[in-house]
């Protein structure tokens, strides 16, 4: 966080001089200690974030790949005039334990074309699928596997 705050200071300032660097370092340290004292932030969180960063980037890449695959499937459904759309609801249990991971899963499903997360209660997630093709294997999504690994790393 310390580095991110300092880099934001430099980026928003627009120039790189010794005065900007010194004032930025001072302001960054004050903000960091404020966060540590009043917001419960610890240096341990920063190391944990750095450890999780490669897996988080891999998750975002996987999400983008799945969005493209679902978009191509949606194009096939829309372009084919003979195909009848059969919407359905699918409810399944997710192995994710934290509410943050469950929220990321629900939002990832909603971002993927053809599916919308409708309800999340405990470990149960209800998803509206535009077609049965989108419902196939929704209980074992690659999203869940990657989020589960992120959860284990964060514990």
PDB file of C-alpha atoms in Angstrom, residues 1-13 19-37 41 46:
ATOM      1  CA  UNK A   1       0.000   0.000   0.000  1.00  0.00           C
ATOM      2  CA  UNK A   2       2.875   2.305   0.784  1.00  0.00           C
ATOM      3  CA  UNK A   3       4.290   1.890  -2.701  1.00  0.00           C
ATOM      4  CA  UNK A   4       0.877   2.205  -4.341  1.00  0.00           C
ATOM      5  CA  UNK A   5       0.128   5.441  -2.478  1.00  0.00           C
ATOM      6  CA  UNK A   6       3.496   6.887  -3.458  1.00  0.00           C
ATOM      7  CA  UNK A   7       3.085   5.910  -7.119  1.00  0.00           C
ATOM      8  CA  UNK A   8      -0.393   7.453  -7.152  1.00  0.00           C
ATOM      9  CA  UNK A   9       1.058  10.654  -5.731  1.00  0.00           C
ATOM     10  CA  UNK A  10       3.680  10.784  -8.467  1.00  0.00           C
ATOM     11  CA  UNK A  11       1.149   9.932 -11.205  1.00  0.00           C
ATOM     12  CA  UNK A  12      -1.415  12.508 -10.090  1.00  0.00           C
ATOM     13  CA  UNK A  13       1.187  15.203  -9.594  1.00  0.00           C
ATOM     14  CA  UNK A  19      10.303  18.413  -3.979  1.00  0.00           C
ATOM     15  CA  UNK A  20       7.470  16.264  -5.340  1.00  0.00           C
ATOM     16  CA  UNK A  21       9.263  13.093  -4.225  1.00  0.00           C
ATOM     17  CA  UNK A  22       9.979  14.398  -0.701  1.00  0.00           C
ATOM     18  CA  UNK A  23       6.494  15.809  -0.133  1.00  0.00           C
ATOM     19  CA  UNK A  24       4.988  12.665  -1.631  1.00  0.00           C
ATOM     20  CA  UNK A  25       7.056  10.442   0.666  1.00  0.00           C
ATOM     21  CA  UNK A  26       5.932  12.466   3.682  1.00  0.00           C
ATOM     22  CA  UNK A  27       2.250  12.438   2.714  1.00  0.00           C
ATOM     23  CA  UNK A  28       2.432   8.751   1.851  1.00  0.00           C
ATOM     24  CA  UNK A  29       3.907   7.884   5.250  1.00  0.00           C
ATOM     25  CA  UNK A  30       1.255   9.939   7.061  1.00  0.00           C
ATOM     26  CA  UNK A  31      -1.523   8.229   5.089  1.00  0.00           C
ATOM     27  CA  UNK A  32      -0.005   4.809   5.702  1.00  0.00           C
ATOM     28  CA  UNK A  33       0.211   5.350   9.474  1.00  0.00           C
ATOM     29  CA  UNK A  34      -3.346   6.729   9.465  1.00  0.00           C
ATOM     30  CA  UNK A  35      -4.550   3.562   7.728  1.00  0.00           C
ATOM     31  CA  UNK A  36      -2.596   1.416  10.173  1.00  0.00           C
ATOM     32  CA  UNK A  37      -3.957   3.175  13.238  1.00  0.00           C
ATOM     33  CA  UNK A  41      -4.333  -1.989   8.105  1.00  0.00           C
ATOM     34  CA  UNK A  46       0.542  -5.931   1.956  1.00  0.00           C
TER      35      UNK A  46
END
